[in-house]
Amino acid sequence: ALGGMAACSASGTMAVRYGTMRTAVLGLTVVLANGDIIKTGSRAKKTSAGYNLTNLFVGSEGTLGIITEVHLRLSPIPENIMSAVCQFQDLDSAVLTAQEIIQYGIQIARVELLNKDQMDISIKYSSLDNFEPLPTLFYEFHGSEISNKESIEVVQEISKNNNGSEFKWATNTEQRNKIWKARHNVYYSVKAQGDNVRVYATDVCVPISNIVECIKFAEEELQGTGLKAPMVGHVGDGNFHVTIVYDPNKENEYKYIREFSNKLINKALKLEGTITGEHGIGLQKKEYLLKQHPDNIPLMKLIKKSFDPNNIMNPGKIFD
């Protein structure tokens, strides 16, 4: 799992505080296409020794080599951890709250969004008692008791100003784990919506100042289509995921989803964002990479050819 996370330059719910895999990976062991084994990076906190090969492989999606070992930067377990949930009457208010929290520079460890559709699904799937199917933010604060108290006061004020509900606190480790397990199980909760359904998942990432506009666009584009479109987001990073349930036997549904994905990606680029925050390019987003980085593709191809002249490492991924 760690190798895959590194290969896609993915991240988790704590990226807003601790960074993505690009931040967490100090070095790698990689098997190259010709069979050579190389080690990149070191245990040192920083380095200026030559090209940054570590971060060349992080995000390369298995096209340059096979990652066999990952050196990770570790963070100490915080003295105090506090988790809370706040619900909002509309999606805009929830997203604006997350945006303002980041812009105020508050040291929050997690701020995760579940839209109305996703919250409805998660309440049933994860047995989340005493919650309503409304746009929801999951918060977590890491630090000392004093620093957490200060951060919580500001976040509560921002949430209240955007008509957020009273915070519901996880008062012990068991409750906290239940809340975050529900967040981490969103994909499985969506998959459980039917025996013959499929899930189309896509993600984009935009500057935090544009996150409200981008998520609002996504929701409006899907309204009235009859498709259930749960959304989750690492909104503190400007990154969110749309997870659409569809029937593979209905060709028109998949066609519309692809049209929606195209519109969302173009919107993200217009808002100075990126076509993927952590899922990667793979096969489906190659044409969009040409839109985002047309001047970079020739150089990427040169790098690929020098590392893998026979094109045996994930051929067809990222670009043709």
PDB file of C-alpha atoms in Angstrom:
ATOM      1  CA  ALA A   1       0.000   0.000   0.000  1.00  0.00           C
ATOM      2  CA  LEU A   2       2.821   2.419   0.831  1.00  0.00           C
ATOM      3  CA  GLY A   3       4.503   1.722  -2.501  1.00  0.00           C
ATOM      4  CA  GLY A   4       1.256   2.459  -4.312  1.00  0.00           C
ATOM      5  CA  MET A   5       0.736   5.619  -2.278  1.00  0.00           C
ATOM      6  CA  ALA A   6       4.230   6.768  -3.204  1.00  0.00           C
ATOM      7  CA  ALA A   7       3.823   5.785  -6.878  1.00  0.00           C
ATOM      8  CA  CYS A   8       0.660   7.908  -7.199  1.00  0.00           C
ATOM      9  CA  SER A   9       1.877  10.717  -4.912  1.00  0.00           C
ATOM     10  CA  ALA A  10      -1.262  10.166  -2.867  1.00  0.00           C
ATOM     11  CA  SER A  11      -2.127  11.523   0.563  1.00  0.00           C
ATOM     12  CA  GLY A  12      -4.541  10.974   3.414  1.00  0.00           C
ATOM     13  CA  THR A  13      -6.849  12.873   5.685  1.00  0.00           C
ATOM     14  CA  MET A  14      -3.947  14.392   7.652  1.00  0.00           C
ATOM     15  CA  ALA A  15      -2.166  15.907   4.644  1.00  0.00           C
ATOM     16  CA  VAL A  16      -3.316  19.401   5.614  1.00  0.00           C
ATOM     17  CA  ARG A  17      -1.063  19.170   8.700  1.00  0.00           C
ATOM     18  CA  TYR A  18       1.622  16.604   7.831  1.00  0.00           C
ATOM     19  CA  GLY A  19       1.840  16.820   4.030  1.00  0.00           C
ATOM     20  CA  THR A  20       1.432  14.366   1.152  1.00  0.00           C
ATOM     21  CA  MET A  21       3.670  11.430   0.208  1.00  0.00           C
ATOM     22  CA  ARG A  22       6.057  13.887  -1.450  1.00  0.00           C
ATOM     23  CA  THR A  23       6.596  15.400   1.997  1.00  0.00           C
ATOM     24  CA  ALA A  24       6.664  12.112   3.911  1.00  0.00           C
ATOM     25  CA  VAL A  25       9.060  10.114   1.695  1.00  0.00           C
ATOM     26  CA  LEU A  26      12.747  10.655   2.495  1.00  0.00           C
ATOM     27  CA  GLY A  27      14.118   7.956   0.207  1.00  0.00           C
ATOM     28  CA  LEU A  28      13.289   4.923  -1.914  1.00  0.00           C
ATOM     29  CA  THR A  29      14.695   1.642  -3.113  1.00  0.00           C
ATOM     30  CA  VAL A  30      13.720   1.197  -6.754  1.00  0.00           C
ATOM     31  CA  VAL A  31      14.208  -1.617  -9.270  1.00  0.00           C
ATOM     32  CA  LEU A  32      14.791  -0.121 -12.710  1.00  0.00           C
ATOM     33  CA  ALA A  33      13.716  -1.543 -16.070  1.00  0.00           C
ATOM     34  CA  ASN A  34      17.194  -2.992 -16.746  1.00  0.00           C
ATOM     35  CA  GLY A  35      17.232  -4.782 -13.375  1.00  0.00           C
ATOM     36  CA  ASP A  36      19.493  -2.306 -11.570  1.00  0.00           C
ATOM     37  CA  ILE A  37      18.576  -1.499  -7.987  1.00  0.00           C
ATOM     38  CA  ILE A  38      19.070   2.062  -6.790  1.00  0.00           C
ATOM     39  CA  LYS A  39      18.572   3.834  -3.483  1.00  0.00           C
ATOM     40  CA  THR A  40      17.557   7.490  -3.402  1.00  0.00           C
ATOM     41  CA  GLY A  41      17.588  10.050  -0.604  1.00  0.00           C
ATOM     42  CA  SER A  42      18.893   9.514   2.916  1.00  0.00           C
ATOM     43  CA  ARG A  43      17.755   9.595   6.544  1.00  0.00           C
ATOM     44  CA  ALA A  44      18.802  13.243   6.790  1.00  0.00           C
ATOM     45  CA  LYS A  45      16.049  15.827   7.125  1.00  0.00           C
ATOM     46  CA  LYS A  46      17.228  17.707   4.033  1.00  0.00           C
ATOM     47  CA  THR A  47      19.671  17.312   1.163  1.00  0.00           C
ATOM     48  CA  SER A  48      20.985  19.188  -1.858  1.00  0.00           C
ATOM     49  CA  ALA A  49      22.981  16.253  -3.235  1.00  0.00           C
ATOM     50  CA  GLY A  50      22.226  16.054  -6.947  1.00  0.00           C
ATOM     51  CA  TYR A  51      18.905  15.627  -8.710  1.00  0.00           C
ATOM     52  CA  ASN A  52      15.832  14.942  -6.594  1.00  0.00           C
ATOM     53  CA  LEU A  53      15.321  11.377  -7.830  1.00  0.00           C
ATOM     54  CA  THR A  54      13.126  10.506  -4.846  1.00  0.00           C
ATOM     55  CA  ASN A  55      10.399  12.863  -5.955  1.00  0.00           C
ATOM     56  CA  LEU A  56      10.874  11.877  -9.579  1.00  0.00           C
ATOM     57  CA  PHE A  57       9.711   8.373  -8.650  1.00  0.00           C
ATOM     58  CA  VAL A  58       7.015   9.630  -6.262  1.00  0.00           C
ATOM     59  CA  GLY A  59       4.085  10.172  -8.616  1.00  0.00           C
ATOM     60  CA  SER A  60       5.601   8.249 -11.548  1.00  0.00           C
ATOM     61  CA  GLU A  61       2.816   5.616 -11.371  1.00  0.00           C
ATOM     62  CA  GLY A  62       5.170   2.679 -11.938  1.00  0.00           C
ATOM     63  CA  THR A  63       6.324   3.968 -15.330  1.00  0.00           C
ATOM     64  CA  LEU A  64       9.986   4.506 -14.381  1.00  0.00           C
ATOM     65  CA  GLY A  65      10.657   1.668 -11.944  1.00  0.00           C
ATOM     66  CA  ILE A  66       9.231  -0.552  -9.224  1.00  0.00           C
ATOM     67  CA  ILE A  67       9.358   0.850  -5.691  1.00  0.00           C
ATOM     68  CA  THR A  68      10.355  -1.909  -3.256  1.00  0.00           C
ATOM     69  CA  GLU A  69      11.234   0.043  -0.109  1.00  0.00           C
ATOM     70  CA  VAL A  70      10.056   3.399   1.234  1.00  0.00           C
ATOM     71  CA  HIS A  71      11.872   5.535   3.797  1.00  0.00           C
ATOM     72  CA  LEU A  72       9.279   7.607   5.653  1.00  0.00           C
ATOM     73  CA  ARG A  73       9.512  10.760   7.712  1.00  0.00           C
ATOM     74  CA  LEU A  74       7.872  10.041  11.079  1.00  0.00           C
ATOM     75  CA  SER A  75       5.950  12.520  13.220  1.00  0.00           C
ATOM     76  CA  PRO A  76       5.570  12.261  16.998  1.00  0.00           C
ATOM     77  CA  ILE A  77       2.198  11.283  18.446  1.00  0.00           C
ATOM     78  CA  PRO A  78       0.637  14.530  19.720  1.00  0.00           C
ATOM     79  CA  GLU A  79       0.036  15.098  23.406  1.00  0.00           C
ATOM     80  CA  ASN A  80      -3.641  15.868  22.854  1.00  0.00           C
ATOM     81  CA  ILE A  81      -6.046  14.801  20.072  1.00  0.00           C
ATOM     82  CA  MET A  82      -9.566  16.246  19.786  1.00  0.00           C
ATOM     83  CA  SER A  83     -12.102  15.260  17.099  1.00  0.00           C
ATOM     84  CA  ALA A  84     -15.411  16.967  16.359  1.00  0.00           C
ATOM     85  CA  VAL A  85     -18.158  16.981  13.746  1.00  0.00           C
ATOM     86  CA  CYS A  86     -20.050  20.051  12.531  1.00  0.00           C
ATOM     87  CA  GLN A  87     -23.043  20.020  10.180  1.00  0.00           C
ATOM     88  CA  PHE A  88     -24.263  22.723   7.813  1.00  0.00           C
ATOM     89  CA  GLN A  89     -27.516  23.459   6.010  1.00  0.00           C
ATOM     90  CA  ASP A  90     -25.822  23.895   2.629  1.00  0.00           C
ATOM     91  CA  LEU A  91     -22.619  22.785   0.937  1.00  0.00           C
ATOM     92  CA  ASP A  92     -21.314  26.298   0.256  1.00  0.00           C
ATOM     93  CA  SER A  93     -21.272  27.140   3.970  1.00  0.00           C
ATOM     94  CA  ALA A  94     -19.361  23.970   4.842  1.00  0.00           C
ATOM     95  CA  VAL A  95     -16.734  24.507   2.143  1.00  0.00           C
ATOM     96  CA  LEU A  96     -16.374  28.216   2.968  1.00  0.00           C
ATOM     97  CA  THR A  97     -15.775  27.279   6.606  1.00  0.00           C
ATOM     98  CA  ALA A  98     -12.925  24.945   5.631  1.00  0.00           C
ATOM     99  CA  GLN A  99     -11.481  27.618   3.349  1.00  0.00           C
ATOM    100  CA  GLU A 100     -11.534  30.257   6.095  1.00  0.00           C
ATOM    101  CA  ILE A 101      -9.936  27.878   8.629  1.00  0.00           C
ATOM    102  CA  ILE A 102      -6.949  27.402   6.320  1.00  0.00           C
ATOM    103  CA  GLN A 103      -6.738  31.080   5.387  1.00  0.00           C
ATOM    104  CA  TYR A 104      -6.647  32.016   9.072  1.00  0.00           C
ATOM    105  CA  GLY A 105      -3.585  29.788   9.435  1.00  0.00           C
ATOM    106  CA  ILE A 106      -5.098  27.572  12.114  1.00  0.00           C
ATOM    107  CA  GLN A 107      -3.025  24.472  12.876  1.00  0.00           C
ATOM    108  CA  ILE A 108      -5.722  21.892  12.226  1.00  0.00           C
ATOM    109  CA  ALA A 109      -4.730  18.270  11.625  1.00  0.00           C
ATOM    110  CA  ARG A 110      -7.778  17.200   9.599  1.00  0.00           C
ATOM    111  CA  VAL A 111     -10.694  18.991   8.005  1.00  0.00           C
ATOM    112  CA  GLU A 112     -12.709  16.597   5.847  1.00  0.00           C
ATOM    113  CA  LEU A 113     -15.920  17.268   3.923  1.00  0.00           C
ATOM    114  CA  LEU A 114     -18.791  14.850   3.301  1.00  0.00           C
ATOM    115  CA  ASN A 115     -21.617  16.227   1.185  1.00  0.00           C
ATOM    116  CA  LYS A 116     -25.299  15.501   1.812  1.00  0.00           C
ATOM    117  CA  ASP A 117     -25.419  12.365  -0.385  1.00  0.00           C
ATOM    118  CA  GLN A 118     -22.280  10.904   1.164  1.00  0.00           C
ATOM    119  CA  MET A 119     -23.413  11.691   4.695  1.00  0.00           C
ATOM    120  CA  ASP A 120     -26.746   9.971   4.036  1.00  0.00           C
ATOM    121  CA  ILE A 121     -24.903   6.842   2.881  1.00  0.00           C
ATOM    122  CA  SER A 122     -22.333   6.909   5.701  1.00  0.00           C
ATOM    123  CA  ILE A 123     -24.945   7.347   8.445  1.00  0.00           C
ATOM    124  CA  LYS A 124     -26.535   4.050   7.398  1.00  0.00           C
ATOM    125  CA  TYR A 125     -23.371   2.150   6.465  1.00  0.00           C
ATOM    126  CA  SER A 126     -21.273   3.165   9.484  1.00  0.00           C
ATOM    127  CA  SER A 127     -24.127   3.482  12.017  1.00  0.00           C
ATOM    128  CA  LEU A 128     -23.431   7.146  12.757  1.00  0.00           C
ATOM    129  CA  ASP A 129     -26.069   7.889  15.370  1.00  0.00           C
ATOM    130  CA  ASN A 130     -27.388  11.400  16.044  1.00  0.00           C
ATOM    131  CA  PHE A 131     -26.294  12.827  12.695  1.00  0.00           C
ATOM    132  CA  GLU A 132     -28.432  14.198   9.877  1.00  0.00           C
ATOM    133  CA  PRO A 133     -27.895  13.770   6.132  1.00  0.00           C
ATOM    134  CA  LEU A 134     -26.415  17.259   5.725  1.00  0.00           C
ATOM    135  CA  PRO A 135     -23.112  18.648   4.435  1.00  0.00           C
ATOM    136  CA  THR A 136     -20.641  17.871   7.204  1.00  0.00           C
ATOM    137  CA  LEU A 137     -17.098  18.712   8.266  1.00  0.00           C
ATOM    138  CA  PHE A 138     -15.018  16.300  10.322  1.00  0.00           C
ATOM    139  CA  TYR A 139     -12.361  18.132  12.347  1.00  0.00           C
ATOM    140  CA  GLU A 140      -9.338  16.918  14.270  1.00  0.00           C
ATOM    141  CA  PHE A 141      -6.879  18.954  16.325  1.00  0.00           C
ATOM    142  CA  HIS A 142      -3.382  17.800  17.317  1.00  0.00           C
ATOM    143  CA  GLY A 143      -1.130  19.509  19.845  1.00  0.00           C
ATOM    144  CA  SER A 144      -1.002  20.443  23.492  1.00  0.00           C
ATOM    145  CA  GLU A 145      -4.220  20.998  25.438  1.00  0.00           C
ATOM    146  CA  ILE A 146      -3.590  24.746  25.440  1.00  0.00           C
ATOM    147  CA  SER A 147      -2.861  25.031  21.692  1.00  0.00           C
ATOM    148  CA  ASN A 148      -5.824  22.814  20.820  1.00  0.00           C
ATOM    149  CA  LYS A 149      -8.132  24.900  22.987  1.00  0.00           C
ATOM    150  CA  GLU A 150      -7.085  28.080  21.168  1.00  0.00           C
ATOM    151  CA  SER A 151      -7.524  26.487  17.733  1.00  0.00           C
ATOM    152  CA  ILE A 152     -10.904  25.002  18.640  1.00  0.00           C
ATOM    153  CA  GLU A 153     -12.236  28.364  19.825  1.00  0.00           C
ATOM    154  CA  VAL A 154     -11.384  29.998  16.497  1.00  0.00           C
ATOM    155  CA  VAL A 155     -12.767  27.075  14.428  1.00  0.00           C
ATOM    156  CA  GLN A 156     -15.995  27.087  16.441  1.00  0.00           C
ATOM    157  CA  GLU A 157     -16.379  30.817  15.804  1.00  0.00           C
ATOM    158  CA  ILE A 158     -15.749  30.441  12.056  1.00  0.00           C
ATOM    159  CA  SER A 159     -18.192  27.507  11.868  1.00  0.00           C
ATOM    160  CA  LYS A 160     -20.854  29.419  13.797  1.00  0.00           C
ATOM    161  CA  ASN A 161     -20.464  32.462  11.528  1.00  0.00           C
ATOM    162  CA  ASN A 162     -21.280  30.160   8.599  1.00  0.00           C
ATOM    163  CA  ASN A 163     -24.366  28.764  10.370  1.00  0.00           C
ATOM    164  CA  GLY A 164     -22.694  25.542  11.428  1.00  0.00           C
ATOM    165  CA  SER A 165     -24.249  23.371  14.121  1.00  0.00           C
ATOM    166  CA  GLU A 166     -22.915  22.911  17.629  1.00  0.00           C
ATOM    167  CA  PHE A 167     -19.870  20.649  17.588  1.00  0.00           C
ATOM    168  CA  LYS A 168     -20.419  16.987  18.388  1.00  0.00           C
ATOM    169  CA  TRP A 169     -17.282  15.777  20.128  1.00  0.00           C
ATOM    170  CA  ALA A 170     -15.693  12.351  20.136  1.00  0.00           C
ATOM    171  CA  THR A 171     -15.153  12.120  23.877  1.00  0.00           C
ATOM    172  CA  ASN A 172     -12.958   9.020  23.810  1.00  0.00           C
ATOM    173  CA  THR A 173     -10.660   7.061  21.491  1.00  0.00           C
ATOM    174  CA  GLU A 174     -13.402   4.597  20.539  1.00  0.00           C
ATOM    175  CA  GLN A 175     -15.741   7.367  19.341  1.00  0.00           C
ATOM    176  CA  ARG A 176     -12.909   9.107  17.512  1.00  0.00           C
ATOM    177  CA  ASN A 177     -11.964   5.899  15.713  1.00  0.00           C
ATOM    178  CA  LYS A 178     -15.606   5.341  14.737  1.00  0.00           C
ATOM    179  CA  ILE A 179     -15.872   8.801  13.170  1.00  0.00           C
ATOM    180  CA  TRP A 180     -12.684   8.436  11.155  1.00  0.00           C
ATOM    181  CA  LYS A 181     -13.424   4.860  10.174  1.00  0.00           C
ATOM    182  CA  ALA A 182     -16.699   6.149   8.692  1.00  0.00           C
ATOM    183  CA  ARG A 183     -14.709   8.722   6.703  1.00  0.00           C
ATOM    184  CA  HIS A 184     -12.187   6.150   5.498  1.00  0.00           C
ATOM    185  CA  ASN A 185     -14.941   3.708   4.516  1.00  0.00           C
ATOM    186  CA  VAL A 186     -16.779   6.088   2.192  1.00  0.00           C
ATOM    187  CA  TYR A 187     -15.757   4.189  -0.959  1.00  0.00           C
ATOM    188  CA  TYR A 188     -17.016   0.884   0.458  1.00  0.00           C
ATOM    189  CA  SER A 189     -20.206   2.554   1.658  1.00  0.00           C
ATOM    190  CA  VAL A 190     -20.879   3.767  -1.893  1.00  0.00           C
ATOM    191  CA  LYS A 191     -20.042   0.348  -3.388  1.00  0.00           C
ATOM    192  CA  ALA A 192     -22.617  -1.195  -1.040  1.00  0.00           C
ATOM    193  CA  GLN A 193     -25.460   0.795  -2.634  1.00  0.00           C
ATOM    194  CA  GLY A 194     -26.419  -2.102  -4.900  1.00  0.00           C
ATOM    195  CA  ASP A 195     -25.367  -5.510  -6.171  1.00  0.00           C
ATOM    196  CA  ASN A 196     -24.952  -4.496  -9.800  1.00  0.00           C
ATOM    197  CA  VAL A 197     -23.674  -0.945  -9.487  1.00  0.00           C
ATOM    198  CA  ARG A 198     -20.283   0.442 -10.333  1.00  0.00           C
ATOM    199  CA  VAL A 199     -18.495   3.453  -8.920  1.00  0.00           C
ATOM    200  CA  TYR A 200     -16.775   6.134 -10.988  1.00  0.00           C
ATOM    201  CA  ALA A 201     -14.340   8.105  -8.845  1.00  0.00           C
ATOM    202  CA  THR A 202     -12.510  11.229  -9.917  1.00  0.00           C
ATOM    203  CA  ASP A 203     -10.588  13.944  -8.101  1.00  0.00           C
ATOM    204  CA  VAL A 204      -9.347  17.458  -8.785  1.00  0.00           C
ATOM    205  CA  CYS A 205      -7.443  19.952  -6.676  1.00  0.00           C
ATOM    206  CA  VAL A 206      -7.600  23.759  -6.809  1.00  0.00           C
ATOM    207  CA  PRO A 207      -6.122  26.656  -4.830  1.00  0.00           C
ATOM    208  CA  ILE A 208      -7.916  26.938  -1.490  1.00  0.00           C
ATOM    209  CA  SER A 209      -9.304  30.349  -2.505  1.00  0.00           C
ATOM    210  CA  ASN A 210     -11.194  28.656  -5.377  1.00  0.00           C
ATOM    211  CA  ILE A 211     -12.427  25.523  -3.601  1.00  0.00           C
ATOM    212  CA  VAL A 212     -15.951  26.894  -2.936  1.00  0.00           C
ATOM    213  CA  GLU A 213     -16.506  27.731  -6.601  1.00  0.00           C
ATOM    214  CA  CYS A 214     -15.197  24.366  -7.810  1.00  0.00           C
ATOM    215  CA  ILE A 215     -17.275  22.202  -5.460  1.00  0.00           C
ATOM    216  CA  LYS A 216     -20.375  24.313  -6.097  1.00  0.00           C
ATOM    217  CA  PHE A 217     -19.838  23.803  -9.839  1.00  0.00           C
ATOM    218  CA  ALA A 218     -19.575  20.023  -9.367  1.00  0.00           C
ATOM    219  CA  GLU A 219     -22.770  19.821  -7.340  1.00  0.00           C
ATOM    220  CA  GLU A 220     -24.756  22.014  -9.747  1.00  0.00           C
ATOM    221  CA  GLU A 221     -23.619  19.995 -12.768  1.00  0.00           C
ATOM    222  CA  LEU A 222     -24.984  16.794 -11.199  1.00  0.00           C
ATOM    223  CA  GLN A 223     -28.299  18.168  -9.990  1.00  0.00           C
ATOM    224  CA  GLY A 224     -31.305  16.857 -11.880  1.00  0.00           C
ATOM    225  CA  THR A 225     -29.411  13.976 -13.509  1.00  0.00           C
ATOM    226  CA  GLY A 226     -30.866  11.274 -11.274  1.00  0.00           C
ATOM    227  CA  LEU A 227     -27.351  10.085 -10.446  1.00  0.00           C
ATOM    228  CA  LYS A 228     -26.307   9.742  -6.835  1.00  0.00           C
ATOM    229  CA  ALA A 229     -23.066  11.676  -6.454  1.00  0.00           C
ATOM    230  CA  PRO A 230     -21.446  11.424  -3.038  1.00  0.00           C
ATOM    231  CA  MET A 231     -18.545  13.826  -2.537  1.00  0.00           C
ATOM    232  CA  VAL A 232     -15.715  13.705  -0.038  1.00  0.00           C
ATOM    233  CA  GLY A 233     -12.882  16.121   0.226  1.00  0.00           C
ATOM    234  CA  HIS A 234      -9.556  16.895   1.821  1.00  0.00           C
ATOM    235  CA  VAL A 235     -10.883  20.433   1.577  1.00  0.00           C
ATOM    236  CA  GLY A 236      -8.043  21.869   3.651  1.00  0.00           C
ATOM    237  CA  ASP A 237      -5.819  21.053   0.663  1.00  0.00           C
ATOM    238  CA  GLY A 238      -8.337  22.193  -1.975  1.00  0.00           C
ATOM    239  CA  ASN A 239      -8.716  18.546  -3.029  1.00  0.00           C
ATOM    240  CA  PHE A 240     -12.031  16.716  -3.374  1.00  0.00           C
ATOM    241  CA  HIS A 241     -13.412  13.506  -4.848  1.00  0.00           C
ATOM    242  CA  VAL A 242     -16.688  12.842  -6.624  1.00  0.00           C
ATOM    243  CA  THR A 243     -17.752   9.194  -6.342  1.00  0.00           C
ATOM    244  CA  ILE A 244     -20.643   8.540  -8.727  1.00  0.00           C
ATOM    245  CA  VAL A 245     -22.778   5.396  -8.563  1.00  0.00           C
ATOM    246  CA  TYR A 246     -23.978   4.127 -11.939  1.00  0.00           C
ATOM    247  CA  ASP A 247     -25.561   1.120 -13.614  1.00  0.00           C
ATOM    248  CA  PRO A 248     -23.117  -0.416 -16.161  1.00  0.00           C
ATOM    249  CA  ASN A 249     -26.079  -1.638 -18.203  1.00  0.00           C
ATOM    250  CA  LYS A 250     -27.229   1.926 -18.829  1.00  0.00           C
ATOM    251  CA  GLU A 251     -24.844   3.307 -21.418  1.00  0.00           C
ATOM    252  CA  ASN A 252     -26.252   6.819 -21.163  1.00  0.00           C
ATOM    253  CA  GLU A 253     -25.283   7.040 -17.469  1.00  0.00           C
ATOM    254  CA  TYR A 254     -21.614   6.308 -18.120  1.00  0.00           C
ATOM    255  CA  LYS A 255     -21.613   8.706 -21.089  1.00  0.00           C
ATOM    256  CA  TYR A 256     -22.977  11.488 -18.916  1.00  0.00           C
ATOM    257  CA  ILE A 257     -20.441  10.759 -16.163  1.00  0.00           C
ATOM    258  CA  ARG A 258     -17.568  11.081 -18.642  1.00  0.00           C
ATOM    259  CA  GLU A 259     -19.021  14.401 -19.837  1.00  0.00           C
ATOM    260  CA  PHE A 260     -19.270  15.567 -16.238  1.00  0.00           C
ATOM    261  CA  SER A 261     -15.666  14.525 -15.523  1.00  0.00           C
ATOM    262  CA  ASN A 262     -14.513  16.488 -18.567  1.00  0.00           C
ATOM    263  CA  LYS A 263     -16.386  19.605 -17.405  1.00  0.00           C
ATOM    264  CA  LEU A 264     -15.033  19.302 -13.854  1.00  0.00           C
ATOM    265  CA  ILE A 265     -11.445  18.924 -15.044  1.00  0.00           C
ATOM    266  CA  ASN A 266     -11.733  21.933 -17.347  1.00  0.00           C
ATOM    267  CA  LYS A 267     -13.209  23.936 -14.480  1.00  0.00           C
ATOM    268  CA  ALA A 268     -10.314  22.955 -12.208  1.00  0.00           C
ATOM    269  CA  LEU A 269      -7.797  24.061 -14.847  1.00  0.00           C
ATOM    270  CA  LYS A 270      -9.666  27.356 -15.313  1.00  0.00           C
ATOM    271  CA  LEU A 271      -9.391  27.902 -11.550  1.00  0.00           C
ATOM    272  CA  GLU A 272      -5.591  27.365 -11.744  1.00  0.00           C
ATOM    273  CA  GLY A 273      -5.822  23.903 -10.247  1.00  0.00           C
ATOM    274  CA  THR A 274      -4.736  20.440 -11.316  1.00  0.00           C
ATOM    275  CA  ILE A 275      -6.557  17.565 -13.016  1.00  0.00           C
ATOM    276  CA  THR A 276      -5.744  15.211 -10.144  1.00  0.00           C
ATOM    277  CA  GLY A 277      -4.666  15.849  -6.577  1.00  0.00           C
ATOM    278  CA  GLU A 278      -3.767  12.297  -5.627  1.00  0.00           C
ATOM    279  CA  HIS A 279      -5.352   9.636  -7.861  1.00  0.00           C
ATOM    280  CA  GLY A 280      -2.881  10.119 -10.688  1.00  0.00           C
ATOM    281  CA  ILE A 281      -3.254  10.151 -14.486  1.00  0.00           C
ATOM    282  CA  GLY A 282      -3.446   6.424 -15.266  1.00  0.00           C
ATOM    283  CA  LEU A 283      -5.225   5.736 -18.537  1.00  0.00           C
ATOM    284  CA  GLN A 284      -8.290   7.969 -18.304  1.00  0.00           C
ATOM    285  CA  LYS A 285      -6.706  11.401 -17.784  1.00  0.00           C
ATOM    286  CA  LYS A 286      -3.932  11.327 -20.389  1.00  0.00           C
ATOM    287  CA  GLU A 287      -5.715  13.753 -22.715  1.00  0.00           C
ATOM    288  CA  TYR A 288      -6.236  16.175 -19.830  1.00  0.00           C
ATOM    289  CA  LEU A 289      -2.533  16.066 -18.898  1.00  0.00           C
ATOM    290  CA  LEU A 290      -1.853  17.395 -22.387  1.00  0.00           C
ATOM    291  CA  LYS A 291      -4.105  20.344 -21.534  1.00  0.00           C
ATOM    292  CA  GLN A 292      -2.467  21.016 -18.175  1.00  0.00           C
ATOM    293  CA  HIS A 293       1.190  20.547 -19.140  1.00  0.00           C
ATOM    294  CA  PRO A 294       1.550  20.585 -22.945  1.00  0.00           C
ATOM    295  CA  ASP A 295       5.089  21.992 -22.730  1.00  0.00           C
ATOM    296  CA  ASN A 296       6.174  19.338 -20.190  1.00  0.00           C
ATOM    297  CA  ILE A 297       5.134  16.209 -22.088  1.00  0.00           C
ATOM    298  CA  PRO A 298       8.184  16.058 -24.431  1.00  0.00           C
ATOM    299  CA  LEU A 299      10.531  16.235 -21.434  1.00  0.00           C
ATOM    300  CA  MET A 300       8.505  13.603 -19.553  1.00  0.00           C
ATOM    301  CA  LYS A 301       8.787  11.313 -22.586  1.00  0.00           C
ATOM    302  CA  LEU A 302      12.564  11.811 -22.708  1.00  0.00           C
ATOM    303  CA  ILE A 303      12.838  10.856 -19.041  1.00  0.00           C
ATOM    304  CA  LYS A 304      10.649   7.796 -19.630  1.00  0.00           C
ATOM    305  CA  LYS A 305      12.737   6.714 -22.622  1.00  0.00           C
ATOM    306  CA  SER A 306      16.023   7.075 -20.734  1.00  0.00           C
ATOM    307  CA  PHE A 307      14.755   5.040 -17.754  1.00  0.00           C
ATOM    308  CA  ASP A 308      12.745   2.499 -19.752  1.00  0.00           C
ATOM    309  CA  PRO A 309      13.880   2.329 -23.419  1.00  0.00           C
ATOM    310  CA  ASN A 310      11.853  -0.831 -24.128  1.00  0.00           C
ATOM    311  CA  ASN A 311       8.672   0.603 -22.574  1.00  0.00           C
ATOM    312  CA  ILE A 312       8.035  -2.328 -20.216  1.00  0.00           C
ATOM    313  CA  MET A 313       7.119  -0.327 -17.108  1.00  0.00           C
ATOM    314  CA  ASN A 314       3.357   0.306 -17.111  1.00  0.00           C
ATOM    315  CA  PRO A 315       3.217   1.115 -20.849  1.00  0.00           C
ATOM    316  CA  GLY A 316       0.406   3.469 -21.778  1.00  0.00           C
ATOM    317  CA  LYS A 317       0.132   5.081 -18.343  1.00  0.00           C
ATOM    318  CA  ILE A 318       0.375   8.899 -17.970  1.00  0.00           C
ATOM    319  CA  PHE A 319       0.997   9.456 -21.702  1.00  0.00           C
ATOM    320  CA  ASP A 320       1.224   7.405 -24.894  1.00  0.00           C
TER     321      ASP A 320
END
